Coordinates of C-alpha atoms and ligand atoms in Angstrom, one line a residue:
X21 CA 0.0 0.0 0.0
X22 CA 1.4 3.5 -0.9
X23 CA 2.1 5.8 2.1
X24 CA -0.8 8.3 1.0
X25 CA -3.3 5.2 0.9
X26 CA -1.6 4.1 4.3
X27 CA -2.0 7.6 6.1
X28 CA -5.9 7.7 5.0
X29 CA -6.2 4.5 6.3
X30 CA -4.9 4.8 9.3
X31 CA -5.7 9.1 9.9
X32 CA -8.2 10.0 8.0
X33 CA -11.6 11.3 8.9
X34 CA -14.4 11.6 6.4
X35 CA -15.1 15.2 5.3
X36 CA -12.7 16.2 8.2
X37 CA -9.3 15.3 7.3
X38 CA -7.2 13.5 4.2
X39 CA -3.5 13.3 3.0
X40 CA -3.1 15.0 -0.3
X41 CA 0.0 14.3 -2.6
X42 CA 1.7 17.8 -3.2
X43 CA 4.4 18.1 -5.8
X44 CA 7.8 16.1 -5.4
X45 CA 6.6 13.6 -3.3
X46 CA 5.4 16.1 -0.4
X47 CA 2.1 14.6 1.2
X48 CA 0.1 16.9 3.5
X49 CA -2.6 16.6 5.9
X50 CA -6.0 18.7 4.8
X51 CA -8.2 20.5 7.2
X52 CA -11.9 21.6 6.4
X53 CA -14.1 21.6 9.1
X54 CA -17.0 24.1 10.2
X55 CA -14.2 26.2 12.2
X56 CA -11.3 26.9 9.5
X57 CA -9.4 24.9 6.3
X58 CA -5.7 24.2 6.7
X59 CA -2.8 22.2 5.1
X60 CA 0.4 20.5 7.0
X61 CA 2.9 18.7 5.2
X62 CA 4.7 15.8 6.8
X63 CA 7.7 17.2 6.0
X64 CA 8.9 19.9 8.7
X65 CA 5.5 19.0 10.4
X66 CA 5.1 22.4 8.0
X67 CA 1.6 24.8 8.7
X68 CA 1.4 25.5 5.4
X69 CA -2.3 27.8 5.6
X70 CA -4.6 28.4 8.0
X71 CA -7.8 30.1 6.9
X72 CA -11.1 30.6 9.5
X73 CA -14.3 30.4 7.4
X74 CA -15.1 33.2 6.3
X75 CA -12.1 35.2 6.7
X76 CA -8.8 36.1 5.2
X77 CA -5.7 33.7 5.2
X78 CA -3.8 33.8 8.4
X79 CA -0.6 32.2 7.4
X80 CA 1.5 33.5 4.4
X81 CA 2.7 31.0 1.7
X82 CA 5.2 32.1 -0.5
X83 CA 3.8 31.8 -4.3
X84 CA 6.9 31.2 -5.6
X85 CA 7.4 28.2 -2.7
X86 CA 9.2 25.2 -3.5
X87 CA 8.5 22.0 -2.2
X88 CA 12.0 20.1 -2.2
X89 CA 13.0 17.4 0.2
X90 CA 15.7 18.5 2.7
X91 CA 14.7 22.0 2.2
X92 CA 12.5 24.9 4.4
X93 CA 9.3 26.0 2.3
X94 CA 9.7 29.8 2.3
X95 CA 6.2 30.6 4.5
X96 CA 3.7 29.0 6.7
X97 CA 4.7 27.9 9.7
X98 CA 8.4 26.4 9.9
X99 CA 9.5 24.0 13.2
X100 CA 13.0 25.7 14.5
X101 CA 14.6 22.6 16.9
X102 CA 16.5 21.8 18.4
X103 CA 18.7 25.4 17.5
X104 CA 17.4 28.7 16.5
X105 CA 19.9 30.9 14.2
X106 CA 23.6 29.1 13.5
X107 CA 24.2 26.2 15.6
X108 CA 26.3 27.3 18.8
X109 CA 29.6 25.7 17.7
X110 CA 29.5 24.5 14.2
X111 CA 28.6 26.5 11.1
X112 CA 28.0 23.6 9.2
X113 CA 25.2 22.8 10.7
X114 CA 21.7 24.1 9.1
X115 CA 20.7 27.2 10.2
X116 CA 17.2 27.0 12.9
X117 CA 18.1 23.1 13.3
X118 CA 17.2 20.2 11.2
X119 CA 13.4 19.7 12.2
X120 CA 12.0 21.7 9.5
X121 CA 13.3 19.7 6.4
X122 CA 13.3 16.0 7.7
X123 CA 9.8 14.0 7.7
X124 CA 7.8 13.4 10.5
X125 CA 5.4 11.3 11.6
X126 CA 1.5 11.2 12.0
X127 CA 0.9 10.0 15.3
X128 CA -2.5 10.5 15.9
X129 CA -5.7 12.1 14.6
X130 CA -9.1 13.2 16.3
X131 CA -12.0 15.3 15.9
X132 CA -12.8 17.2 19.3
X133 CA -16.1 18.1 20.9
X134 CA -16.5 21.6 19.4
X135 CA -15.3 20.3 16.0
X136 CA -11.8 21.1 15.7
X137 CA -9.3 18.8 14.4
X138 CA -6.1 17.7 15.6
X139 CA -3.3 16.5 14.6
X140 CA -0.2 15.5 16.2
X141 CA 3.4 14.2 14.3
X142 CA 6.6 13.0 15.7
X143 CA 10.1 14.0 14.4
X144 CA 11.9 11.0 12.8
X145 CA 15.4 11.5 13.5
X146 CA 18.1 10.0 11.1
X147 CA 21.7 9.5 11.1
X148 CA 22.7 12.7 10.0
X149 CA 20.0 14.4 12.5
X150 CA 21.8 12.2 15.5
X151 CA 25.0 13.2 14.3
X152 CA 24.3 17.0 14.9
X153 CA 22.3 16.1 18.2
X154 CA 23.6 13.1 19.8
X155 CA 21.0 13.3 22.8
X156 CA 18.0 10.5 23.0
X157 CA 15.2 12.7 22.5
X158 CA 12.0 13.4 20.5
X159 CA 10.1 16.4 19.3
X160 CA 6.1 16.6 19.2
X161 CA 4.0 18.6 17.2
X162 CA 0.5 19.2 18.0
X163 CA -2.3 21.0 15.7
X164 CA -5.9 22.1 16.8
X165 CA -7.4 23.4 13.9
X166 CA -10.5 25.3 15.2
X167 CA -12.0 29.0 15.4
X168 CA -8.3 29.5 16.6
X169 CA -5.0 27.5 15.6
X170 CA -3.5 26.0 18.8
X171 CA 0.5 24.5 18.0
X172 CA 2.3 22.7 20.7
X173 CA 5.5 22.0 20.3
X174 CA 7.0 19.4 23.1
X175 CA 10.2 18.3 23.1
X176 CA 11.3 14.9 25.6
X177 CA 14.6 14.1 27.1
X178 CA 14.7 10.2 26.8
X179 CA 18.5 10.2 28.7
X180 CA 20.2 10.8 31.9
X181 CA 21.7 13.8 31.0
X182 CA 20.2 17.5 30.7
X183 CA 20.5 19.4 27.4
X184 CA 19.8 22.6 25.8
X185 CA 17.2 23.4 22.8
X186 CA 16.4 26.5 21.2
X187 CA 13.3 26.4 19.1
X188 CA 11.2 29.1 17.3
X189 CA 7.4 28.5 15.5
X190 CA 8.6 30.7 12.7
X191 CA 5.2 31.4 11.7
X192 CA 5.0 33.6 8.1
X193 CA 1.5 35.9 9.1
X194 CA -0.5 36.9 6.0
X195 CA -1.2 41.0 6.4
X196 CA -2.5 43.9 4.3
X197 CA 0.7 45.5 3.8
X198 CA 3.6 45.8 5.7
X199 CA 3.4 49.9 5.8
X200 CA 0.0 49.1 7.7
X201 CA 0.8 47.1 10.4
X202 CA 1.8 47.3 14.0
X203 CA 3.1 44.7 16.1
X204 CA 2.1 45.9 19.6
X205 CA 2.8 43.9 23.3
X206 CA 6.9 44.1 22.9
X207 CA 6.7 47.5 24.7
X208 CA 9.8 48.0 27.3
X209 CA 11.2 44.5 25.7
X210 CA 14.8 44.1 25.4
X211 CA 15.7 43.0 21.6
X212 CA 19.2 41.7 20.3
X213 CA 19.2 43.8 16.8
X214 CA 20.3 41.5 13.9
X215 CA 20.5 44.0 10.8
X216 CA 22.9 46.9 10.8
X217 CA 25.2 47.3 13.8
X218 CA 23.4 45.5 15.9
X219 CA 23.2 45.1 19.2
X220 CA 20.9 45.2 22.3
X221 CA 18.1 47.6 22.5
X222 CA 15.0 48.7 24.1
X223 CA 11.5 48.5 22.3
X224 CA 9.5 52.2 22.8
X225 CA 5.9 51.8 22.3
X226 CA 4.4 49.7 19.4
X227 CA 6.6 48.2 16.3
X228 CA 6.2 49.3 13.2
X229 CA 8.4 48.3 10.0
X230 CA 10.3 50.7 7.7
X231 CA 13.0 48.4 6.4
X232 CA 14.7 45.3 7.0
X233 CA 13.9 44.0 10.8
X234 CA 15.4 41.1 12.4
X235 CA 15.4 41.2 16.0
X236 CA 14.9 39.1 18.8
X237 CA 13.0 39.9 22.0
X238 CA 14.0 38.8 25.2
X239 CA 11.8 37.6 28.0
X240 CA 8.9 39.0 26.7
X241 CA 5.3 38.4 28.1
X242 CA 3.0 35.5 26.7
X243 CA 0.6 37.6 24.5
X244 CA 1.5 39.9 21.5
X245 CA -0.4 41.1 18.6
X246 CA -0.5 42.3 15.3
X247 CA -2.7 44.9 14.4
X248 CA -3.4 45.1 10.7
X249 CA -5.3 48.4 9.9
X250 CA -5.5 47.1 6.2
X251 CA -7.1 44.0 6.7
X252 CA -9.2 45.9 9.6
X253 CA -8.1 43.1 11.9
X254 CA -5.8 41.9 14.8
X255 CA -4.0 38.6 15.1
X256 CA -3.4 38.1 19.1
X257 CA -0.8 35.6 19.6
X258 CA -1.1 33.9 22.8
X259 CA 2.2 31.8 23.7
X260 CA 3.3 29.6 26.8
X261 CA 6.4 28.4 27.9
X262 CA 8.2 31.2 25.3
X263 CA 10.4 33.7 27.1
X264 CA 11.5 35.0 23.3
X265 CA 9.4 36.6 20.0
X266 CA 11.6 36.9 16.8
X267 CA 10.2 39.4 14.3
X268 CA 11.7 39.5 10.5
X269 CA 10.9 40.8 7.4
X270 CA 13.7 40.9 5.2
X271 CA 13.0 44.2 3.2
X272 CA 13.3 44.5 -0.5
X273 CA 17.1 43.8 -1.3
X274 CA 17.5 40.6 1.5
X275 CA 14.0 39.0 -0.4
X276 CA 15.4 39.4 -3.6
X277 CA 18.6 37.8 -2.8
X278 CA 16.3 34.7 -1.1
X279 CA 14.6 34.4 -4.3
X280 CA 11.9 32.6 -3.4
X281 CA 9.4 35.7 -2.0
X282 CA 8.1 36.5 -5.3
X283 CA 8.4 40.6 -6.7
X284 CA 6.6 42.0 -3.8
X285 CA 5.7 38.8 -2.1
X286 CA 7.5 40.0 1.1
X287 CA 5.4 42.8 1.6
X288 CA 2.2 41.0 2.9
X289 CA 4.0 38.9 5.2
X290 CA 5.7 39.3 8.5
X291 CA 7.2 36.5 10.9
X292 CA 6.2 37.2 14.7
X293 CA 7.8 33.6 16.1
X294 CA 6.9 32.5 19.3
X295 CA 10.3 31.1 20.7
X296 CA 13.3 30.3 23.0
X297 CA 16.6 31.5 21.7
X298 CA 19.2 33.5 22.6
X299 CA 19.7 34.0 26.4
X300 CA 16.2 32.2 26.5
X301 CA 17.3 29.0 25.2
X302 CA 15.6 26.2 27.6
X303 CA 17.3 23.0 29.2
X304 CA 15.6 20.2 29.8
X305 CA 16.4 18.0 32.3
X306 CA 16.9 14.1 31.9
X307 CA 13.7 12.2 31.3
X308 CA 11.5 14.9 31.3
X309 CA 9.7 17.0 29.1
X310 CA 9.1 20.5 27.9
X311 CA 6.7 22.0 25.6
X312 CA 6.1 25.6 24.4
X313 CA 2.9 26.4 22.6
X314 CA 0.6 29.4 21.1
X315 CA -2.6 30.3 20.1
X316 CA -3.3 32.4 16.9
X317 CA -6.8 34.1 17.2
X318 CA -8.3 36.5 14.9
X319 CA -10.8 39.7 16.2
X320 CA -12.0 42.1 13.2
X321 CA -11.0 45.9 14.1
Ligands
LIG21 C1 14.5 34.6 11.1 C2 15.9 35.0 11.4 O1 13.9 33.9 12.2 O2 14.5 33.7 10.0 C3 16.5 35.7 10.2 O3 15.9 35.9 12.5 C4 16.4 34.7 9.0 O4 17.8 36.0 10.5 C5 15.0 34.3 8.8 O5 16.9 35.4 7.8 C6 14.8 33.3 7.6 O6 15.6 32.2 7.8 P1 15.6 31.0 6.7 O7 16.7 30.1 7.1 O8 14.3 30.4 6.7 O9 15.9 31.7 5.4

């Protein structure tokens, strides 16, 4: 039996929830239910949309995305683990760790109460995964596709010994324009600066973009937001277990370079990532587990 025919077998839920072949090989999990639509691709455990009825997109996929084994998909919602940013020590490692282009799992399916779906995957390491992280461990990835879109990401230490993870849900947000929005909730936040000379720096009042901006906020509170006056909406982001919140958009010159934003494409996108990096990187002590999640929730302005 082919893997699609397997997964519907086995995950499948009539007029809930099917595996789709995408191109080159990628199969992905569909969503429609009364709630929202979404796609996930077993590769990356990726979010690639999320879409409440009746409503804009909330994710952003790039249109000139390529699907390509081994490689990130340029939007939706990329896993960052067990490293955020270079590895600490070797620069031949991928940058934001390996869990974003290596398959996972489908570990279980379910249709809840209110008539959400979820969907959880486990990482499947391989020898070149355990030869970057040597540690017995697994990663977790949790979807509840409802009115809101609920990720959990839970990482488990299977040895004796304690290690460190940095992680990010790099999550691409679809917007109006990127003149019209405001991230607001990082207020007083210390950020390390990534673009220019760098640096550490204090956030004054809300964030707004007028170039390239790469920075990532330090112990910042649980809930942030961004408030899109051109889509006349506001996308709270609700996080737990995250002491850090990245925010990027690479500007005109760094998307062209990427080559795979599309002319404009960067524009109506931002990346507000719910994460532990930096001086916020987490251990996790031996046989024990820790998990960071958010909520993404949508209120018309
Ligand atoms: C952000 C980083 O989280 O991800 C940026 O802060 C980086 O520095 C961006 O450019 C995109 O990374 P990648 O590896 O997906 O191109």
């Amino acid at each position: 039996m082919s893997q699609l025919a397997e997964l519907n077998r086995r995950f499948a839920i009539p007029g809930m929830l099917e595996f789709k072949a995408l191109p080159n090989g990628y199969i992905a999990a569909s969503i429609a239910n009364k709630h929202a639509g979404a796609c996930i691709a077993l590769q990356g455990a990726h979010i690639l949309s999320f879409q409440p009825r009746g409503q804009e997109p909330v994710i952003w996929l790039s249109p000139l995305a390529k699907f390509e084994a081994g490689k990130s998909v340029r939007g939706g919602v990329p896993v960052c683990w067990p490293w955020f940013g270079p590895h600490a020590s070797n620069p031949a490692f991928p940058g934001h760790g390996f869990a974003r282009t290596v398959p996972w799992r489908v570990a279980s399916s379910e249709m809840l109460e209110d008539g959400a779906t979820r969907i959880a995957f486990e990482i499947e390491q391989n020898d070149a995964t355990r030869a970057q992280w040597p540690h017995a461990s697994s990663a977790r990835l949790t979807a509840t596709v409802g009115k809101t879109l609920h990720i959990e990401l839970t990482t488990r230490n299977n040895s004796y010994d304690a290690f460190t993870i940095g992680e990010a849900l790099h999550t691409y947000f679809h917007i109006s324009d990127i003149g019209k929005v405001e991230v607001t909730g990082l207020n007083g936040c210390d950020y390390l600066d990534k673009v220019g000379a760098g640096g550490r720096k204090t956030q004054q009042g809300a964030l707004t973009f007028s170039g390239e901006t790469d920075r990532i906020y330090l112990n910042t509170p649980g809930n942030c937001a961004i408030v899109d006056s051109g889509l006349k909406r506001r996308i709270r982001i609700a996080s737990e277990n995250s002491r850090s919140t990245v925010v990027w958009t690479p500007w005109t010159e760094k998307a062209d370079k990427m080559g795979d934003f599309g002319p404009d494409g960067w524009g109506g996108m931002v990346c507000v990532e719910t994460a532990n990096a930096a001086d916020n990187v987490v251990r996790v002590g031996p046989q024990s587990e820790h998990c960071m999640s958010v909520t993404y929730s949508v209120e018309k302005m």
